[in-house]
XYZ file of C-alpha atoms in Angstrom:
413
model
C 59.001 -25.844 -12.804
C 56.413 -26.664 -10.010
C 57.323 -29.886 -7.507
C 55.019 -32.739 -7.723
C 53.124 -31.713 -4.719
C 52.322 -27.740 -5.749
C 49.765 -29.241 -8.686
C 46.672 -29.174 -8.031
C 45.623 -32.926 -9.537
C 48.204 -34.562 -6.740
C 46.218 -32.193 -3.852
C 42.832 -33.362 -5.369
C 44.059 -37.266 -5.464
C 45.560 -36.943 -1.261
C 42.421 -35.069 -0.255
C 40.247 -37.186 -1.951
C 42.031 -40.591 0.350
C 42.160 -38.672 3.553
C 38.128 -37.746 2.840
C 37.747 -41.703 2.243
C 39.890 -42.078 5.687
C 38.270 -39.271 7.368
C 34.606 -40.263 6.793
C 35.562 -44.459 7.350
C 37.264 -43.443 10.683
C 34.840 -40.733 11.937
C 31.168 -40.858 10.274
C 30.078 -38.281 12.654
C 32.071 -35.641 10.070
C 29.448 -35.914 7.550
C 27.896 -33.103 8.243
C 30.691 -30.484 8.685
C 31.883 -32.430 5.956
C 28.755 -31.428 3.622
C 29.115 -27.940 4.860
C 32.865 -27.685 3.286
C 32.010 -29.435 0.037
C 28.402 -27.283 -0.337
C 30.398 -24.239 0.140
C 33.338 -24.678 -2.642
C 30.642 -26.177 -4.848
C 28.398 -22.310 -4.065
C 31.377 -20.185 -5.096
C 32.086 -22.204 -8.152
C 28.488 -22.036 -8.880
C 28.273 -18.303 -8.571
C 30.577 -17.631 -11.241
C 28.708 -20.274 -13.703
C 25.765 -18.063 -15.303
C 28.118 -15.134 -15.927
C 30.915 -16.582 -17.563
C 28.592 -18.866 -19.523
C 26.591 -15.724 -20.539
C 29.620 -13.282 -21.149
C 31.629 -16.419 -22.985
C 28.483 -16.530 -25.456
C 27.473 -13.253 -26.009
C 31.660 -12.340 -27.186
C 31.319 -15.324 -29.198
C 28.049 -14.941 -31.285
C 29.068 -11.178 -31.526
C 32.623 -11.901 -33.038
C 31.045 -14.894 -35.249
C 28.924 -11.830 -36.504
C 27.085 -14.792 -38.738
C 23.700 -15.841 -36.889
C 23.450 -18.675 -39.437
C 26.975 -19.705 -38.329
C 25.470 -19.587 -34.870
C 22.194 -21.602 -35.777
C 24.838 -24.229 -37.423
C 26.945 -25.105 -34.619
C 23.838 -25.224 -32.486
C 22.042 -27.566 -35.255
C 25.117 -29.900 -35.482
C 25.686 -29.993 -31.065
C 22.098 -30.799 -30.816
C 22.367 -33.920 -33.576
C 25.633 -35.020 -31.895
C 23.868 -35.018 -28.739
C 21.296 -37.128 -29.707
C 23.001 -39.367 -31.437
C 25.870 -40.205 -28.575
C 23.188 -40.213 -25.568
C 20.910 -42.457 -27.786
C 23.842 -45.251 -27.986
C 24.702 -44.786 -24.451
C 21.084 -46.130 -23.253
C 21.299 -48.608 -25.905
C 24.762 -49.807 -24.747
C 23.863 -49.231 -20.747
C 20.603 -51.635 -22.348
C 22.971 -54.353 -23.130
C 25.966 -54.519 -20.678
C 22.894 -54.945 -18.194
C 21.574 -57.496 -19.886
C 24.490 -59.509 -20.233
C 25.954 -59.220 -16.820
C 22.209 -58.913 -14.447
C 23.561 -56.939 -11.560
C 19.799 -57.297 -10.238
C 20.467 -61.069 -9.894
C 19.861 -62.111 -6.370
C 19.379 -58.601 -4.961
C 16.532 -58.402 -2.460
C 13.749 -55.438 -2.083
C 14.310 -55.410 1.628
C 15.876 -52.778 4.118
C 15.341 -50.194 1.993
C 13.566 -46.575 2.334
C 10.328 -46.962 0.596
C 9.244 -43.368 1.819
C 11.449 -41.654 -0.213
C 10.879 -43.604 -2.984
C 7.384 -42.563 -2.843
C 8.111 -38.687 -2.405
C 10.323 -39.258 -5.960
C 7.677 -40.707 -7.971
C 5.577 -38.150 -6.498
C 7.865 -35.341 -7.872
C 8.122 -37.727 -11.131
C 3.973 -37.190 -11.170
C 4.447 -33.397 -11.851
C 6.587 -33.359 -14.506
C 4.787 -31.359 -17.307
C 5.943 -31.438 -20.829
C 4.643 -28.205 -21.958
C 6.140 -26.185 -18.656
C 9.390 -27.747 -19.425
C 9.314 -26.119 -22.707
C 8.096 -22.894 -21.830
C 10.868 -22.997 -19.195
C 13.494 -22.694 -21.402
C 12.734 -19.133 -22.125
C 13.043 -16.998 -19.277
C 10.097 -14.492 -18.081
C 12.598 -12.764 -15.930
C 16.353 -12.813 -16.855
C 17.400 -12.033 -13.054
C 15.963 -14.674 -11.703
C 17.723 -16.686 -14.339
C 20.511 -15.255 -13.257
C 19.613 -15.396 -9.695
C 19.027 -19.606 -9.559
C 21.662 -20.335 -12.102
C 19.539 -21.864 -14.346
C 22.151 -22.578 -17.337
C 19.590 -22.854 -20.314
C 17.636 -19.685 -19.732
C 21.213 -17.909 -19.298
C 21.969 -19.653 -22.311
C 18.659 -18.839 -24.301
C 19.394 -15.222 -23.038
C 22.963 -14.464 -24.100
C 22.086 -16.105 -27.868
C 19.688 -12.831 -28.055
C 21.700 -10.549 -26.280
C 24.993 -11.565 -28.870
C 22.355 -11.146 -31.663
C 21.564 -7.038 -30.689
C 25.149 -6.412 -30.297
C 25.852 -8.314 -33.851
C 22.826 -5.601 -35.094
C 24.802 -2.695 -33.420
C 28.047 -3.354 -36.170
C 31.207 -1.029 -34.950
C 28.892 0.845 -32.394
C 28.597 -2.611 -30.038
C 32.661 -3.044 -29.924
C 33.355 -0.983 -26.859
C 31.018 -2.830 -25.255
C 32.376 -6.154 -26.477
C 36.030 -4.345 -25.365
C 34.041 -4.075 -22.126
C 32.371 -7.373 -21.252
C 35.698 -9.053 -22.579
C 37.417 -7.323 -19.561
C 34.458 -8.415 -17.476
C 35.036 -11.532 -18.145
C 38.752 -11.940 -17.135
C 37.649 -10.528 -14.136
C 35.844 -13.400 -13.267
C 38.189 -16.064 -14.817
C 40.400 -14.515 -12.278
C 37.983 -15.004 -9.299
C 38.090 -18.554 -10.477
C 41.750 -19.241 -10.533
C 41.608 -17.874 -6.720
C 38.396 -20.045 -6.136
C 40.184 -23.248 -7.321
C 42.987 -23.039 -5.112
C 40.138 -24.232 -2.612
C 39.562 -27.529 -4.541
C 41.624 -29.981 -2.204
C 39.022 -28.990 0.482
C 35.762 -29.499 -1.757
C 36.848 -32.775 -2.554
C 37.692 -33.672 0.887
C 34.251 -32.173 2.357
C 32.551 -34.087 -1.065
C 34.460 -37.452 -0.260
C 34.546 -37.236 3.289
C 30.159 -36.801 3.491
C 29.838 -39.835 1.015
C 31.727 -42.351 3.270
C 30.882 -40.787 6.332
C 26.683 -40.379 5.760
C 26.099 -43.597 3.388
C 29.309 -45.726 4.794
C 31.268 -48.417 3.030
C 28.504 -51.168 4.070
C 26.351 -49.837 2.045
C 27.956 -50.572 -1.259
C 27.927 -54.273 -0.204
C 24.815 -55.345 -1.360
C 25.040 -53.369 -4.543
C 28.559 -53.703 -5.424
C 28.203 -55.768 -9.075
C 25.393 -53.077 -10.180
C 28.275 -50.129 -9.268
C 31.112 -52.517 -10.885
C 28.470 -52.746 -13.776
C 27.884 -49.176 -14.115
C 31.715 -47.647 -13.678
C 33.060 -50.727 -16.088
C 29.816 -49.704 -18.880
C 31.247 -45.983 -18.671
C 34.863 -46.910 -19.190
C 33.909 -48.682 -21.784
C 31.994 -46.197 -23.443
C 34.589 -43.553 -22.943
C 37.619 -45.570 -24.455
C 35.699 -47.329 -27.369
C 32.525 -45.010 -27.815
C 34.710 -41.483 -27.369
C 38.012 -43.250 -28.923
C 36.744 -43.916 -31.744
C 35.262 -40.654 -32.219
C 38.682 -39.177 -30.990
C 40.207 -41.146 -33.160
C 37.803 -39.915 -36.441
C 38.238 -36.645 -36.073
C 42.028 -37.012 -35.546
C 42.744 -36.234 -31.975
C 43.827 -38.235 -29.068
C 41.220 -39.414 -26.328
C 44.343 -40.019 -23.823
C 45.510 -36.464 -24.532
C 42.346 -34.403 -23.895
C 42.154 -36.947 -20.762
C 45.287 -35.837 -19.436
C 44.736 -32.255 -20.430
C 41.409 -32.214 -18.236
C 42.637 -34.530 -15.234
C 42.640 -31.579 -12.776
C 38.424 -30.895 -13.688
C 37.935 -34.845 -13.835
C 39.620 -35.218 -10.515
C 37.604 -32.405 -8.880
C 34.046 -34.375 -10.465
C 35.123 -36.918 -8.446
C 35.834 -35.338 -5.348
C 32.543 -32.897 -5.692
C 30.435 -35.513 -7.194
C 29.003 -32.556 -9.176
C 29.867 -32.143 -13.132
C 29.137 -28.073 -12.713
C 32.202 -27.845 -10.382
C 34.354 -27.843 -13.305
C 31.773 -26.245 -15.689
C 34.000 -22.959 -15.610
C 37.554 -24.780 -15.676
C 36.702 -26.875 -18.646
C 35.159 -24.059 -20.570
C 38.840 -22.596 -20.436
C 40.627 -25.985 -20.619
C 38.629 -26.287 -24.330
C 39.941 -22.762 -25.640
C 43.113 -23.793 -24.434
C 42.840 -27.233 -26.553
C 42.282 -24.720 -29.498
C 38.425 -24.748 -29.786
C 37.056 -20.809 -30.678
C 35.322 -19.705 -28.006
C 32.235 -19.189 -29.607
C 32.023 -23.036 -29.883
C 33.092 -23.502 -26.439
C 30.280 -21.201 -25.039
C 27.284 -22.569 -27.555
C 28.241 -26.142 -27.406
C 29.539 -26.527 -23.274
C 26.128 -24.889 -21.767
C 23.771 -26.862 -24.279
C 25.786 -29.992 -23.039
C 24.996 -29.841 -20.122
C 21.375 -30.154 -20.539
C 21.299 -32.061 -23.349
C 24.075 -34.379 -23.468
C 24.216 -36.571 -20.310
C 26.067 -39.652 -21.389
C 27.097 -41.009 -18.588
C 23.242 -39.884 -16.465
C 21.645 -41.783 -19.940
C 24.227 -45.332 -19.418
C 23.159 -44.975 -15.920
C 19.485 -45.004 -16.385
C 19.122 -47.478 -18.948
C 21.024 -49.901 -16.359
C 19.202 -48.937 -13.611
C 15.836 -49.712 -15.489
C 17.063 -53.405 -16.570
C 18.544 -53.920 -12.688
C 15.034 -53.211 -11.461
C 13.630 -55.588 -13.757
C 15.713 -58.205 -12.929
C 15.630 -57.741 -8.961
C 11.467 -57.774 -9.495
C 11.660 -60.775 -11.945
C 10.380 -58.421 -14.723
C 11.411 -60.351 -17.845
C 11.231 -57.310 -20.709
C 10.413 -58.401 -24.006
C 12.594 -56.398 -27.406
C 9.834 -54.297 -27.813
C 9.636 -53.031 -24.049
C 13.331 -52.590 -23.833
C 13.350 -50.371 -27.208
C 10.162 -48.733 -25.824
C 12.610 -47.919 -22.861
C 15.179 -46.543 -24.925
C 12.278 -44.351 -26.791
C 11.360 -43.022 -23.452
C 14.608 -42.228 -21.408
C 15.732 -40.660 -25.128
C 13.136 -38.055 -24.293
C 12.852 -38.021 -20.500
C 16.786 -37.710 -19.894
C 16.155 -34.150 -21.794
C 13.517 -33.418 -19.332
C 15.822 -33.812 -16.303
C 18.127 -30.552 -17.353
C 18.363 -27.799 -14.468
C 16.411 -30.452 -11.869
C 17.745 -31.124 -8.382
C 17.903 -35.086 -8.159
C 16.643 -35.315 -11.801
C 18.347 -39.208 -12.270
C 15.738 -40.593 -10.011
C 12.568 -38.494 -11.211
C 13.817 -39.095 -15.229
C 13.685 -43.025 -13.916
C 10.359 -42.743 -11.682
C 8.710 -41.339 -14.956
C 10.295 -44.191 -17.183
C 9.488 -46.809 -14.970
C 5.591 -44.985 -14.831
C 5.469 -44.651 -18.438
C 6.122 -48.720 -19.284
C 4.145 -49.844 -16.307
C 5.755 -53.485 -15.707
C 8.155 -52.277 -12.865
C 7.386 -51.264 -9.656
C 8.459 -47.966 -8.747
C 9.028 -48.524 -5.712
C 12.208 -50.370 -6.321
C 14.022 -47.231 -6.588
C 13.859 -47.080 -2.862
C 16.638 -49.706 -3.644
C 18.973 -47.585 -5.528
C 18.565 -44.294 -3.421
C 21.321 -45.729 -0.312
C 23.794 -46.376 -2.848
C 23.415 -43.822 -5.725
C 25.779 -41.445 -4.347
C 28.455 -43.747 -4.932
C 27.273 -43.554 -8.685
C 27.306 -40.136 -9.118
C 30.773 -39.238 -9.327
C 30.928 -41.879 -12.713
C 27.924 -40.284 -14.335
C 29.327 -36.369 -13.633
C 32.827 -37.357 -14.878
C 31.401 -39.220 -18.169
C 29.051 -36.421 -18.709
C 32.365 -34.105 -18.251
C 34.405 -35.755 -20.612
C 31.221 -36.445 -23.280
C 30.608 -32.654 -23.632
C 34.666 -31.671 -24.302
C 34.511 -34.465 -26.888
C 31.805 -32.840 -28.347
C 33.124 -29.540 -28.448
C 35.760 -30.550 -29.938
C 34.029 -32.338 -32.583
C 31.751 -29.560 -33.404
C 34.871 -27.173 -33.084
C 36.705 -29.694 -36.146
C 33.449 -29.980 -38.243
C 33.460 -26.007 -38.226
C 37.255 -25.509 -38.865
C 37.181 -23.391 -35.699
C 39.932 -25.479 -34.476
C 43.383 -24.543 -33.944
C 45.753 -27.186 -34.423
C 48.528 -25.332 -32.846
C 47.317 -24.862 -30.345
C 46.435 -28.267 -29.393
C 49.364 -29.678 -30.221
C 51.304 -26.803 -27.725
C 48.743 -27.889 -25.103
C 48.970 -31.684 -24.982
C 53.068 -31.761 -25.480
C 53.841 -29.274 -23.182
């Protein structure tokens, strides 16, 4: 049995405090900080489109039923919408109730790069998001990591091998060996994690510093307490329909939940938690169709963010939004938070296009938001996290592609 200190949750937790103490003490680390976390978070990253492409293609092909396939997809993608649609709705209200805008001035703030983000919010187009989806050249798919053409991609490449019958199994036999190549590559990678989650920790404190939070501090209290909230009554009681415990699968995925908040970055455990599910005793064909759409379409904790962070604008500008603007807002981030998947910074151009759309809030006031946002992030990544493995195991029940002993070997060992 392995002492307290040779798990990798208790080296996450003491690198995490000595980045907080590292970057407090000596701000100047930021930088070489950056470097450390930017580097685990690259290696992690480089194993993401092939294990997300090989774990979909063995699944579709050994699901052999392309209506099967079309059904778990149909039932993610109404989950999805559903869950994200009552997280802006209850991100609408917790705002509402407690006005972290309140007293919060629109001074000392960077206006500049407010204006480069609703610049970049300007060229969103609808119909290029769409057409992005599909990939005109699977390399470069490949190449930029770009998790929904990979997906799109490996649904068709499962479906030839399906056509193939007993002439695509040794290539199945193949790419299944492939693939525990690179789950090994990632055991070796996440060794590394203490010293991602320093570098990630260590950059945050050191480049924004604590004083920042100060002025902001009841809109982050706001935002962390809506997302507990949401996790423990929202995801318990969907835990608790479909007969599973919340606590349990929380436990079970501490060590990917602790490296979200040392990276700040949900992908960072992408890989991990795609094995942690199988594990749990979801098939892996669920696991690889339901994980990859998740991320792109089911943001809960990006969607509780925005929906604050439109009402906290409102109420530092003395915007005073009437029922039928603040369900106009939920209308809008239900379509623009699908718009954001596979952008760099996406939270702030999804809310510069919002805020554009319903026209009664400056845009500049995200210039107020951008200082202290990174202190957000790690909530929305780790409530995205644990939204998609609820999910997945949802959709995994619904299709009786759920082993129950399996599960209950994981969670009581």
């Amino acid at each position: 049995m392995k002492k307290f200190y040779q798990h990798l949750y208790f080296q996450v937790i003491v690198a995490i405090i000595l980045g907080i103490i590292a970057g407090l003490l000596f701000p100047g680390i930021a930088g070489t900080a950056k470097l450390i976390s930017d580097i685990f978070i690259n290696l992690i990253k480089m194993l993401i489109a092939p294990i997300i492409f090989l774990t979909i293609v063995l699944g579709i092909a050994r699901m052999g039923d392309m209506k099967k396939v079309g059904r778990v997809g149909g039932k993610a993608l109404l989950y999805f919408e559903i869950v994200t649609t009552l997280a802006i709705v209850i991100g609408l209200i917790v705002a509402n109730w407690l006005k972290p805008g309140h007293g919060v001035a629109f001074t000392h703030v960077n206006v500049a790069a407010a204006a480069k983000i609703e610049k970049d919010a300007a060229g969103m187009n609808w119909v290029e998001f769409f057409l992005h989806i599909v990939p005109s050249n699977v390399f470069e798919s490949f190449a930029k990591g770009d998790i929904l053409q990979v997906l799109v991609f490996a649904i068709l490449f499962g479906y030839g091998i399906t056509r193939m019958k007993d002439a695509g199994i040794p290539l199945l036999h193949t790419f299944d060996r492939i693939s525990q190549v690179f789950f090994n590559i990632l055991k070796v990678i996440m060794k590394l994690a203490p010293l991602g989650a320093f570098g990630g920790m260590a950059y945050t404190i050191g480049n924004f510093g604590a004083g920042a939070l100060i002025p902001l501090l009841k809109l982050m209290l706001c935002v962390y307490l809506t997302m507990f909230l949401f996790i423990f009554l929202v995801l318990g009681s969907i835990a608790r329909i479909y007969r599973f415990s919340l606590w349990k699968y929380l436990k079970f995925v501490s060590n990917e939940i602790l490296l979200v908040l040392g990276t700040s970055s949900s992908e960072s455990a992408l890989p991990g938690m795609m094995e942690r599910l199988e594990q749990l005793g979801c098939s892996r064909s669920v696991v690889g169709l339901v994980i990859p759409a998740g991320y792109s379409f089911n943001l809960d904790g990006t969607s509780i963010y925005l929906s604050m962070a439109v009402i906290f604008l409102a109420q530092v500008f003395g915007v005073n939004l009437t029922l039928a603007q603040e369900l106009t807002i939920i209308g809008i981030l239900v379509i623009t938070s699908k718009g954001a998947a596979g952008i760099t910074g996406s939270g702030f151009i999804v809310l510069a296009s919002t805020l554009t759309v319903i026209k009664v809030i400056p845009v500049e006031g995200l210039a107020i938001l951008i200082g202290v946002d990174r202190f957000m992030s790690e909530a929305r990544a780790i409530t995205n996290l644990i939204g998609n493995g609820v999910a997945t195991i949802v959709v995994a029940k619904s299709e009786k592609e759920f082993d129950e002993a399996r599960y209950q070997a994981a969670v009581n060992a």
